[in-house]
Coordinates of C-alpha atoms in Angstrom, one line a residue:
Chain A
X8 CA -11.6 22.0 -26.0
X9 CA -9.5 19.6 -24.0
X10 CA -9.5 15.9 -23.2
X11 CA -8.6 13.9 -20.1
X12 CA -7.4 10.4 -20.6
X13 CA -7.6 8.1 -17.6
X14 CA -4.4 6.1 -17.7
X15 CA -4.5 2.4 -17.0
X16 CA -1.5 0.9 -15.3
X17 CA -0.3 -1.4 -12.5
X18 CA 1.9 1.1 -10.8
X19 CA 4.9 -0.4 -12.7
X20 CA 4.0 0.0 -16.4
X21 CA 1.4 1.6 -18.5
X22 CA -1.3 -0.7 -20.0
X23 CA -0.9 -0.6 -23.8
X24 CA -4.6 0.4 -24.4
X25 CA -3.8 3.8 -22.8
X26 CA -1.6 4.6 -25.8
X27 CA -4.4 3.7 -28.3
X28 CA -6.8 5.9 -26.2
X29 CA -4.3 8.8 -26.4
X30 CA -4.3 8.6 -30.2
X31 CA -8.1 8.8 -30.1
X32 CA -7.9 11.8 -27.8
X33 CA -5.5 13.5 -30.1
X34 CA -7.8 13.0 -33.0
X35 CA -10.4 15.1 -31.2
X36 CA -8.2 18.2 -31.4
X37 CA -7.4 20.3 -28.3
X38 CA -5.0 19.6 -25.4
X39 CA -4.6 16.0 -24.1
X40 CA -4.0 15.5 -20.4
X41 CA -3.5 12.1 -18.7
X42 CA -4.5 11.3 -15.2
X43 CA -2.4 8.7 -13.4
X44 CA -3.8 7.5 -10.0
X45 CA -2.2 4.7 -8.0
X46 CA -0.4 3.8 -4.9
X47 CA 3.0 4.5 -6.2
X48 CA 3.0 5.6 -9.8
X49 CA 5.9 8.0 -10.4
X50 CA 7.4 5.5 -12.9
X51 CA 4.2 5.4 -14.9
X52 CA 3.9 9.2 -14.8
X53 CA 7.4 9.5 -16.2
X54 CA 6.6 6.9 -18.9
X55 CA 3.5 8.9 -19.9
X56 CA 5.3 12.2 -20.0
X57 CA 7.3 10.9 -22.9
X58 CA 4.3 9.8 -24.9
X59 CA 3.8 12.0 -28.0
X60 CA 0.8 14.3 -27.9
X61 CA 0.3 14.4 -24.1
X62 CA 0.6 17.9 -22.8
X63 CA 0.1 17.3 -19.1
X64 CA 0.3 14.4 -16.8
X65 CA -1.7 14.7 -13.6
X66 CA -0.6 12.4 -10.8
X67 CA -2.5 11.3 -7.7
X68 CA -0.9 8.9 -5.2
X69 CA -2.7 7.4 -2.3
X70 CA -3.2 4.0 -0.7
X71 CA -6.9 4.2 -1.4
X72 CA -6.1 3.7 -5.1
X73 CA -5.0 0.2 -4.4
X74 CA -7.0 -2.0 -6.8
X75 CA -8.1 1.0 -8.8
X76 CA -11.6 1.0 -7.3
X77 CA -14.2 2.9 -9.4
X78 CA -15.7 4.2 -6.1
X79 CA -12.4 5.9 -5.2
X80 CA -11.2 7.0 -8.6
X81 CA -14.5 8.7 -9.6
X82 CA -14.3 11.5 -7.0
X83 CA -10.7 12.2 -8.1
X84 CA -11.8 12.4 -11.7
X85 CA -14.7 14.7 -10.8
X86 CA -12.4 17.0 -8.8
X87 CA -9.9 17.0 -11.7
X88 CA -12.6 17.9 -14.1
X89 CA -13.9 20.7 -11.8
X90 CA -10.4 22.2 -11.9
X91 CA -9.7 21.9 -15.6
X92 CA -13.1 21.8 -17.2
X93 CA -12.6 19.2 -19.9
X94 CA -14.8 18.7 -22.9
X95 CA -14.0 15.0 -23.2
X96 CA -13.1 12.4 -20.6
X97 CA -12.1 8.9 -21.8
X98 CA -10.3 5.6 -21.1
X99 CA -9.7 2.4 -22.9
X100 CA -12.5 -0.1 -23.3
X101 CA -10.8 -2.6 -21.0
X102 CA -12.2 -4.2 -17.8
X103 CA -10.8 -1.1 -16.1
X104 CA -12.3 1.5 -18.4
X105 CA -15.7 -0.3 -18.7
X106 CA -16.0 -0.4 -15.0
X107 CA -15.0 3.1 -14.3
X108 CA -16.1 5.4 -17.1
X109 CA -19.9 4.8 -16.8
X110 CA -19.7 5.6 -13.1
X111 CA -17.9 8.9 -13.9
X112 CA -20.6 9.7 -16.5
X113 CA -23.4 8.8 -14.0
X114 CA -21.9 11.3 -11.5
X115 CA -21.6 14.0 -14.2
X116 CA -25.2 13.3 -15.2
X117 CA -24.3 12.5 -18.8
X118 CA -24.8 9.5 -21.1
X119 CA -21.5 7.7 -21.7
X120 CA -20.6 6.1 -25.0
X121 CA -19.0 2.7 -24.9
X122 CA -16.3 1.2 -27.0
X123 CA -16.0 3.7 -29.9
X124 CA -14.2 2.6 -33.0
X125 CA -14.1 5.9 -34.9
X126 CA -14.2 9.6 -34.2
X127 CA -16.0 11.6 -37.0
X128 CA -16.0 14.9 -35.2
X129 CA -15.6 16.0 -31.5
X130 CA -19.3 15.1 -30.9
X131 CA -19.8 12.3 -33.4
X132 CA -18.6 8.7 -32.8
X133 CA -19.0 5.3 -34.4
X134 CA -19.5 2.2 -32.3
X135 CA -20.7 -1.3 -33.0
X136 CA -23.9 -2.8 -31.7
X137 CA -25.4 -6.3 -32.0
X138 CA -22.0 -8.0 -31.7
X139 CA -20.5 -6.0 -34.5
X140 CA -23.3 -6.7 -36.9
X141 CA -24.4 -3.1 -37.1
X142 CA -22.3 0.1 -37.1
X143 CA -24.0 2.9 -35.2
X144 CA -23.0 6.6 -35.7
X145 CA -24.1 8.5 -32.7
X146 CA -24.0 12.3 -32.0
X147 CA -23.5 13.3 -28.4
X148 CA -25.2 16.5 -27.2
X149 CA -23.8 16.4 -23.7
X150 CA -21.6 19.3 -22.5
X151 CA -19.0 16.7 -21.5
X152 CA -18.4 13.7 -23.7
X153 CA -17.5 10.6 -21.7
X154 CA -16.5 7.5 -23.5
X155 CA -14.4 4.4 -23.8
X156 CA -12.1 3.6 -26.8
X157 CA -11.7 0.3 -28.5
X158 CA -7.9 -0.3 -28.5
X159 CA -7.7 -2.2 -31.8
X160 CA -9.4 0.7 -33.7
X161 CA -6.7 3.3 -33.0
X162 CA -2.9 3.0 -33.3
X163 CA -0.7 3.3 -30.3
X164 CA 0.8 6.7 -29.7
X165 CA 4.6 6.8 -29.9
X166 CA 6.2 6.3 -26.5
X167 CA 9.1 8.7 -27.0
X168 CA 9.5 12.3 -28.1
X169 CA 6.8 13.7 -25.8
X170 CA 7.6 16.4 -23.2
X171 CA 4.5 16.6 -21.0
X172 CA 4.6 18.6 -17.8
X173 CA 3.9 16.8 -14.5
X174 CA 1.5 18.0 -11.9
X175 CA 0.6 16.5 -8.5
X176 CA -3.0 16.4 -7.4
X177 CA -4.3 16.2 -3.9
X178 CA -6.5 13.1 -3.6
X179 CA -10.0 13.8 -2.2
X180 CA -11.0 12.0 1.0
X181 CA -11.5 8.2 0.7
X182 CA -15.1 7.1 0.1
X183 CA -14.8 3.8 1.9
X184 CA -17.7 1.9 0.2
X185 CA -15.5 -0.8 -1.2
X186 CA -12.3 -2.6 -0.4
X187 CA -9.9 -4.4 -2.7
X188 CA -9.0 -7.8 -1.2
X189 CA -6.9 -9.7 -3.7
X190 CA -6.2 -10.6 -7.3
X191 CA -5.4 -13.9 -9.0
X192 CA -3.8 -13.0 -12.3
X193 CA -3.2 -15.7 -14.9
X194 CA 0.5 -16.1 -15.2
X195 CA 1.8 -16.3 -18.7
X196 CA 5.1 -15.7 -20.6
X197 CA 3.2 -15.3 -23.8
X198 CA 2.3 -11.9 -25.3
X199 CA -0.9 -10.3 -24.0
X200 CA -4.0 -11.2 -26.0
X201 CA -5.1 -7.8 -27.1
X202 CA -1.7 -6.6 -28.2
X203 CA -0.2 -9.7 -29.7
X204 CA 0.7 -9.8 -33.4
X205 CA -0.4 -13.4 -33.7
X206 CA -3.3 -15.0 -31.8
X207 CA -4.2 -18.7 -31.8
X208 CA -7.7 -19.4 -30.5
X209 CA -9.5 -22.6 -29.6
X210 CA -13.2 -23.5 -29.4
X211 CA -15.4 -26.3 -28.4
X212 CA -13.6 -28.5 -31.0
X213 CA -10.6 -28.8 -28.7
X214 CA -12.8 -31.0 -26.5
X215 CA -11.0 -30.4 -23.2
X216 CA -8.8 -27.9 -21.4
X217 CA -5.9 -30.3 -21.6
X218 CA -6.0 -30.3 -25.3
X219 CA -5.3 -26.6 -25.3
X220 CA -1.7 -27.7 -24.9
X221 CA -1.7 -28.3 -28.7
X222 CA -2.4 -24.6 -29.1
X223 CA 0.2 -23.5 -26.6
X224 CA 2.8 -25.5 -28.5
X225 CA 1.8 -23.9 -31.8
X226 CA 1.7 -20.5 -30.1
X227 CA 5.2 -20.9 -28.8
X228 CA 6.4 -21.3 -32.4
X229 CA 4.6 -18.2 -33.5
X230 CA 5.2 -16.0 -30.5
X231 CA 1.4 -15.9 -30.3
X232 CA -1.1 -15.3 -27.5
X233 CA -3.7 -17.9 -26.9
X234 CA -7.4 -17.1 -26.9
X235 CA -10.7 -19.0 -26.8
X236 CA -14.3 -18.8 -27.9
X237 CA -17.1 -18.3 -25.5
X238 CA -18.1 -21.9 -26.0
X239 CA -14.7 -23.1 -24.8
X240 CA -15.0 -20.8 -21.7
X241 CA -18.6 -21.9 -21.1
X242 CA -17.5 -25.6 -21.2
X243 CA -14.9 -24.8 -18.6
X244 CA -11.9 -25.6 -20.8
X245 CA -10.1 -22.3 -20.1
X246 CA -10.6 -19.1 -17.9
X247 CA -12.7 -16.2 -19.1
X248 CA -9.8 -13.8 -19.5
X249 CA -9.0 -15.8 -22.7
X250 CA -12.4 -15.2 -24.2
X251 CA -12.4 -13.4 -27.6
X252 CA -15.7 -12.0 -28.6
X253 CA -18.6 -9.6 -28.1
X254 CA -18.5 -10.0 -24.3
X255 CA -14.8 -10.9 -24.0
X256 CA -11.8 -9.2 -25.6
X257 CA -11.6 -7.6 -28.9
X258 CA -8.5 -8.5 -30.8
X259 CA -7.2 -7.5 -34.3
X260 CA -3.8 -9.1 -34.7
X261 CA -1.9 -9.5 -38.0
X262 CA -2.7 -13.2 -37.9
X263 CA -5.6 -14.9 -36.2
X264 CA -5.8 -18.7 -36.2
X265 CA -9.2 -20.1 -35.2
X266 CA -8.9 -23.7 -34.3
X267 CA -12.1 -25.8 -33.7
X268 CA -14.2 -22.7 -33.6
X269 CA -17.5 -22.8 -35.5
X270 CA -17.7 -19.0 -35.8
X271 CA -20.7 -17.8 -33.9
X272 CA -21.7 -14.2 -34.4
X273 CA -20.5 -13.2 -31.0
X274 CA -17.0 -14.7 -31.6
X275 CA -16.6 -13.0 -34.9
X276 CA -17.4 -9.7 -33.2
X277 CA -14.1 -10.1 -31.3
X278 CA -11.7 -11.0 -34.1
X279 CA -13.1 -10.1 -37.6
X280 CA -10.8 -7.0 -37.9
X281 CA -7.7 -9.3 -37.8
X282 CA -5.6 -8.7 -40.9
X283 CA -5.3 -12.4 -41.9
X284 CA -7.7 -15.0 -40.5
X285 CA -7.0 -18.8 -40.7
X286 CA -9.7 -21.3 -39.8
X287 CA -9.0 -24.9 -39.1
X288 CA -12.2 -26.9 -38.6
X289 CA -13.3 -30.3 -39.7
X290 CA -16.8 -29.1 -40.5
X291 CA -16.7 -27.6 -44.1
X292 CA -20.0 -25.8 -43.4
X293 CA -18.7 -24.0 -40.3
X294 CA -19.5 -20.2 -40.6
X295 CA -15.9 -19.3 -39.6
X296 CA -14.9 -20.2 -43.1
X297 CA -17.0 -17.3 -44.4
X298 CA -14.6 -14.8 -42.8
X299 CA -11.4 -16.8 -43.1
X300 CA -8.7 -15.8 -45.6
X301 CA -7.4 -19.3 -45.5
X302 CA -9.6 -22.2 -44.6
X303 CA -8.4 -25.7 -43.9
X304 CA -10.9 -28.4 -43.5
X305 CA -9.1 -30.9 -41.3
X306 CA -9.0 -32.6 -38.0
X307 CA -7.3 -30.2 -35.7
X308 CA -5.8 -33.0 -33.7
X309 CA -3.7 -33.8 -36.8
X310 CA -3.3 -30.4 -38.4
X311 CA -2.2 -28.4 -35.4
X312 CA 0.7 -30.7 -34.3
X313 CA 1.7 -30.9 -38.0
X314 CA 1.8 -27.2 -38.2
X315 CA 3.9 -26.9 -35.0
X316 CA 6.4 -29.5 -36.3
X317 CA 6.7 -27.8 -39.7
X318 CA 7.3 -24.4 -38.0
X319 CA 10.0 -26.0 -35.8
X320 CA 11.9 -27.2 -38.8
X321 CA 12.3 -23.7 -40.3
Chain B
X26 CA -27.7 -12.3 8.8
X27 CA -31.1 -10.8 7.9
X28 CA -32.4 -12.0 4.6
X29 CA -32.0 -9.4 1.8
X30 CA -34.4 -7.9 -0.6
X31 CA -33.0 -8.4 -4.1
X32 CA -33.9 -6.5 -7.2
X33 CA -33.0 -8.1 -10.5
X34 CA -33.1 -6.2 -13.8
X35 CA -34.2 -8.1 -16.9
X36 CA -34.0 -6.7 -20.4
X37 CA -35.9 -7.9 -23.4
X38 CA -33.6 -8.2 -26.4
X39 CA -33.5 -9.7 -29.9
X40 CA -32.6 -13.3 -29.5
X41 CA -28.9 -14.0 -29.8
X42 CA -29.4 -16.4 -32.6
X43 CA -31.1 -13.9 -34.9
X44 CA -29.1 -12.3 -37.7
X45 CA -29.9 -8.6 -37.1
X46 CA -30.6 -6.4 -40.1
X47 CA -31.0 -2.7 -40.7
X48 CA -34.2 -1.8 -42.5
X49 CA -35.7 1.7 -43.1
X50 CA -33.0 3.4 -41.0
X51 CA -33.7 1.2 -37.9
X52 CA -32.9 -2.2 -36.6
X53 CA -35.5 -4.7 -37.9
X54 CA -37.5 -5.8 -34.8
X55 CA -40.8 -6.8 -36.3
X56 CA -41.5 -10.5 -36.4
X57 CA -38.1 -11.2 -34.9
X58 CA -37.7 -13.6 -31.9
X59 CA -36.9 -11.8 -28.6
X60 CA -35.7 -13.3 -25.4
X61 CA -34.3 -12.4 -22.0
X62 CA -30.8 -10.9 -22.3
X63 CA -28.4 -13.8 -21.5
X64 CA -26.5 -11.9 -18.8
X65 CA -29.8 -10.9 -17.2
X66 CA -30.6 -14.6 -17.0
X67 CA -27.4 -15.1 -15.1
X68 CA -28.2 -12.2 -12.7
X69 CA -31.7 -13.6 -12.2
X70 CA -30.4 -17.1 -11.5
X71 CA -28.1 -15.7 -8.8
X72 CA -30.9 -13.8 -7.2
X73 CA -33.1 -17.0 -7.1
X74 CA -30.2 -19.0 -5.7
X75 CA -29.8 -16.5 -2.9
X76 CA -33.4 -16.9 -2.0
X77 CA -33.2 -20.7 -2.2
X78 CA -30.2 -20.5 0.2
X79 CA -32.3 -18.3 2.5
X80 CA -30.0 -15.3 2.0
X81 CA -32.6 -13.4 0.2
X82 CA -36.2 -12.9 1.4
X83 CA -37.7 -11.9 -2.0
X84 CA -36.5 -11.5 -5.5
X85 CA -38.2 -8.8 -7.5
X86 CA -37.7 -8.8 -11.3
X87 CA -37.9 -5.4 -13.0
X88 CA -37.9 -4.4 -16.6
X89 CA -37.9 -1.0 -18.2
X90 CA -39.8 -0.8 -21.4
X91 CA -43.1 -1.0 -23.2
X92 CA -45.9 -3.5 -22.4
X93 CA -44.3 -6.3 -24.4
X94 CA -41.7 -6.5 -21.7
X95 CA -44.4 -8.2 -19.5
X96 CA -43.5 -11.3 -21.5
X97 CA -39.9 -11.0 -20.3
X98 CA -41.0 -10.5 -16.7
X99 CA -43.3 -13.7 -16.9
X100 CA -40.2 -15.6 -18.0
X101 CA -38.3 -14.2 -15.0
X102 CA -41.2 -15.2 -12.7
X103 CA -41.2 -18.7 -14.2
X104 CA -37.5 -19.0 -13.4
X105 CA -38.2 -18.1 -9.8
X106 CA -38.6 -14.4 -9.2
X107 CA -41.3 -13.7 -6.6
X108 CA -42.9 -10.7 -8.3
X109 CA -42.4 -8.5 -11.3
X110 CA -42.4 -4.8 -11.9
X111 CA -42.6 -3.2 -15.3
X112 CA -41.4 0.4 -15.4
X113 CA -43.4 1.4 -18.4
X114 CA -42.3 3.8 -21.0
X115 CA -44.3 4.9 -24.0
X116 CA -44.1 3.2 -27.4
X117 CA -41.1 4.6 -29.3
X118 CA -39.4 6.1 -26.2
X119 CA -35.7 5.8 -26.4
X120 CA -34.5 3.8 -23.4
X121 CA -30.7 3.7 -23.3
X122 CA -28.7 2.6 -20.3
X123 CA -28.9 6.0 -18.7
X124 CA -32.7 6.2 -18.9
X125 CA -33.0 2.6 -17.6
X126 CA -30.6 3.4 -14.7
X127 CA -32.6 6.5 -13.8
X128 CA -35.9 4.5 -13.8
X129 CA -34.3 1.7 -11.7
X130 CA -32.9 4.3 -9.3
X131 CA -36.5 5.5 -8.8
X132 CA -37.7 2.0 -8.1
X133 CA -34.8 1.4 -5.7
X134 CA -36.0 4.5 -3.8
X135 CA -39.5 3.0 -3.5
X136 CA -38.6 -0.7 -2.7
X137 CA -35.3 -0.2 -0.7
X138 CA -33.6 -3.4 -1.9
X139 CA -30.2 -4.4 -0.3
X140 CA -28.8 -5.7 -3.5
X141 CA -29.4 -5.0 -7.2
X142 CA -28.3 -7.6 -9.7
X143 CA -28.0 -6.8 -13.4
X144 CA -26.3 -8.4 -16.4
X145 CA -23.0 -6.9 -17.2
X146 CA -24.1 -6.1 -20.8
X147 CA -27.1 -6.4 -23.0
X148 CA -26.4 -8.2 -26.3
X149 CA -28.3 -5.6 -28.3
X150 CA -26.6 -2.2 -27.6
X151 CA -23.5 -3.9 -26.1
X152 CA -23.1 -0.9 -23.8
X153 CA -22.1 -2.4 -20.5
X154 CA -23.2 0.7 -18.6
X155 CA -26.4 0.3 -16.7
X156 CA -25.0 -1.2 -13.5
X157 CA -22.3 1.3 -13.2
X158 CA -24.6 4.2 -13.9
X159 CA -27.1 3.0 -11.4
X160 CA -24.4 2.6 -8.7
X161 CA -23.3 6.2 -9.4
X162 CA -26.8 7.6 -9.2
X163 CA -27.4 5.8 -5.9
X164 CA -23.9 6.4 -4.5
X165 CA -23.6 2.7 -3.9
X166 CA -20.6 0.5 -4.5
X167 CA -20.5 -1.6 -7.7
X168 CA -19.3 -5.1 -8.3
X169 CA -19.2 -5.4 -12.1
X170 CA -18.4 -8.6 -14.1
X171 CA -19.0 -10.8 -11.1
X172 CA -18.1 -14.5 -11.3
X173 CA -18.7 -15.3 -7.6
X174 CA -20.9 -13.6 -4.9
X175 CA -20.7 -14.4 -1.2
X176 CA -22.8 -12.5 1.3
X177 CA -21.2 -11.4 4.6
X178 CA -22.7 -9.4 7.5
X179 CA -23.6 -6.0 5.9
X180 CA -21.3 -6.6 3.0
X181 CA -20.9 -8.7 -0.1
X182 CA -17.7 -10.3 -1.3
X183 CA -17.4 -10.3 -5.1
X184 CA -15.0 -12.1 -7.3
X185 CA -14.7 -10.2 -10.6
X186 CA -13.5 -11.1 -14.1
X187 CA -10.7 -8.6 -15.0
X188 CA -8.5 -8.6 -18.1
X189 CA -5.6 -10.6 -16.6
X190 CA -7.6 -12.9 -14.4
X191 CA -9.7 -12.5 -11.3
X192 CA -9.9 -10.0 -8.4
X193 CA -11.9 -10.0 -5.2
X194 CA -13.6 -7.0 -3.6
X195 CA -15.7 -6.5 -0.5
X196 CA -18.5 -4.0 -0.9
X197 CA -20.7 -2.5 1.8
X198 CA -24.4 -3.2 1.3
X199 CA -26.5 -1.9 -0.4
X200 CA -24.6 -2.6 -3.6
X201 CA -25.1 -3.1 -7.3
X202 CA -23.6 -6.2 -8.9
X203 CA -23.4 -7.1 -12.6
X204 CA -23.2 -10.7 -13.7
X205 CA -20.5 -12.1 -15.9
X206 CA -20.6 -15.4 -17.8
X207 CA -19.2 -17.7 -15.2
X208 CA -21.3 -16.6 -12.2
X209 CA -23.6 -19.6 -12.6
X210 CA -25.5 -21.6 -15.2
X211 CA -29.1 -20.4 -15.5
X212 CA -31.8 -23.0 -15.2
X213 CA -34.7 -23.4 -17.7
X214 CA -38.2 -22.6 -16.7
X215 CA -40.2 -25.8 -16.4
X216 CA -43.8 -26.1 -17.6
X217 CA -45.3 -26.2 -14.1
X218 CA -43.3 -23.1 -13.2
X219 CA -44.4 -21.3 -16.3
X220 CA -48.0 -22.1 -15.3
X221 CA -47.4 -20.9 -11.7
X222 CA -45.7 -17.7 -13.0
X223 CA -49.0 -16.6 -14.5
X224 CA -50.4 -16.2 -11.0
X225 CA -47.5 -14.3 -9.5
X226 CA -48.0 -10.5 -9.1
X227 CA -46.8 -8.3 -11.9
X228 CA -47.2 -4.6 -11.3
X229 CA -47.0 -1.9 -14.0
X230 CA -45.7 1.5 -13.0
X231 CA -45.2 4.4 -15.4
X232 CA -41.4 5.0 -15.3
X233 CA -42.1 8.7 -15.0
X234 CA -44.1 8.2 -11.7
X235 CA -41.1 7.3 -9.6
X236 CA -39.8 10.7 -8.7
X237 CA -36.7 10.3 -10.7
X238 CA -37.3 12.2 -14.0
X239 CA -36.1 10.3 -17.0
X240 CA -33.3 12.2 -18.6
X241 CA -33.8 13.6 -22.1
X242 CA -31.9 11.5 -24.5
X243 CA -28.8 13.4 -25.5
X244 CA -27.3 10.7 -27.7
X245 CA -28.8 10.8 -31.2
X246 CA -28.3 8.0 -33.6
X247 CA -27.4 9.5 -36.9
X248 CA -26.9 6.4 -38.9
X249 CA -27.2 2.6 -38.6
X250 CA -25.5 0.5 -41.2
X251 CA -24.3 -3.0 -41.7
X252 CA -20.5 -3.2 -41.9
X253 CA -18.9 -4.3 -45.2
X254 CA -18.9 -8.1 -45.2
X255 CA -15.5 -9.7 -45.0
X256 CA -15.0 -11.7 -48.2
X257 CA -14.5 -15.4 -47.6
X258 CA -11.1 -16.5 -48.7
X259 CA -9.7 -19.6 -50.2
X260 CA -9.6 -23.2 -49.1
X261 CA -6.1 -24.7 -48.7
X262 CA -5.5 -28.4 -49.1
X263 CA -3.2 -29.0 -46.2
X264 CA -0.9 -27.6 -43.6
X265 CA 2.1 -27.3 -46.0
X266 CA 0.1 -25.2 -48.4
X267 CA -1.3 -23.1 -45.5
X268 CA 2.2 -22.3 -44.2
X269 CA 3.4 -21.5 -47.7
X270 CA 0.6 -19.0 -48.1
X271 CA 1.2 -17.4 -44.8
X272 CA 4.9 -17.1 -45.5
X273 CA 4.4 -15.5 -48.8
X274 CA 2.0 -13.0 -47.1
X275 CA 4.7 -12.4 -44.5
X276 CA 2.5 -13.5 -41.6
X277 CA 4.8 -16.2 -40.2

């Protein structure tokens, strides 16, 4: 038994969800290898070789991996699998992993398993369905188990103390079906949403994109990331990469502050594993209060600035 | 640019507003409101807009499932699809993303579309797999989580929602695209269009008749259960009390 983890990175640094995925891979038992493919990823390979529990880091460098296209990465993963014959292949359930892993499974002619939250045995996994309203335990009878891992459900593997060997792979010929043109990443000095210890999120109650400034001011005092409900994204207040929920990002910070969010099922799916949940909403009947540890029925336009000011004083 | 034939996948799911329950070891579906999966609605809207712009010649809605899915296809026809195809499976057949993708691949072989539009995710199984699996089976490029689609000569330019923002790809046609939230705002079916939809062609083909054998399900559901409910907490009377509580819990 052996597992291949597809590393997610930007050629400079490893994306944190890779470390959570490595923990999940270790839990399966058997040797864990990581595949790093990129245009220039020596640095990331070095970083990975020090992660505890990784036995081998496989590195493939080629210009064709610009943009990490699934069409180009898939044949590389298939060749790597042919060479080493893994029992499990996985990646984090991020935009990267969700895009790539089912394509790999399709090519291997196996059914993939998305977004697992628990490993019961090497062939039995737990995942959520219906926006987290139902836990589904599924047994996979495929010869190769191909899956994505929910980052918040597994701890990050320690980034030092590991001594993995490095091995270079020869990239297969380019496929050429797709071309990466450009990216427009949201610039932010704040912590990244899925790995922040504190998250402040806003919903339709914020009334406009401009009013999100109230949340940014509060977030600055708490070193928090800022998220949003699907309603706020739908209304055009903020970009989709801030969406927390069933079809956005899953977060589980130590503290989650929901501001002007009613608490639709699909939003709860993205945040209900947070350790402490605070809800600020003027509607005392809002369903968000049913999951909040601390509920404050108040006008957010008064409560949020008050909270920011009080935090500044300390 | 020659007008394209567009295939749009539509899935019948339990309506998003229903509180889903487990009963007798399965998900309770009897007497529960079903609708068109919201992301499929967005995919369908995009297909219809392509035809309205003259970029698509016809838009074919397809669903994989039992006869009740005809209802979903009629909705798709009312929104603007030109015809519907039901890839029928027997009552009780397990249709996961892989089975659906295999059936769709069979229909693609028969209809030879230039573009397949799907929702990025169904809100029942939350798998987010069918588009990627279909693209793999067909050896086509994939534009998942699309928020903007522009056709070019022999290619499609797709803006995608990724974790840190947006990225743009150019894919050679034919291609599979999956719709994300911001691709468009789907229209509602009007009453006259609902009436007209009743006359549009809807073909029923056994999913097994398409030359692509449906794979044997190799994922077995062992258990379905509702997660432990998170207990509601306490109300606080004001911001000072809230901060005091959070401080004593070590959260701020």
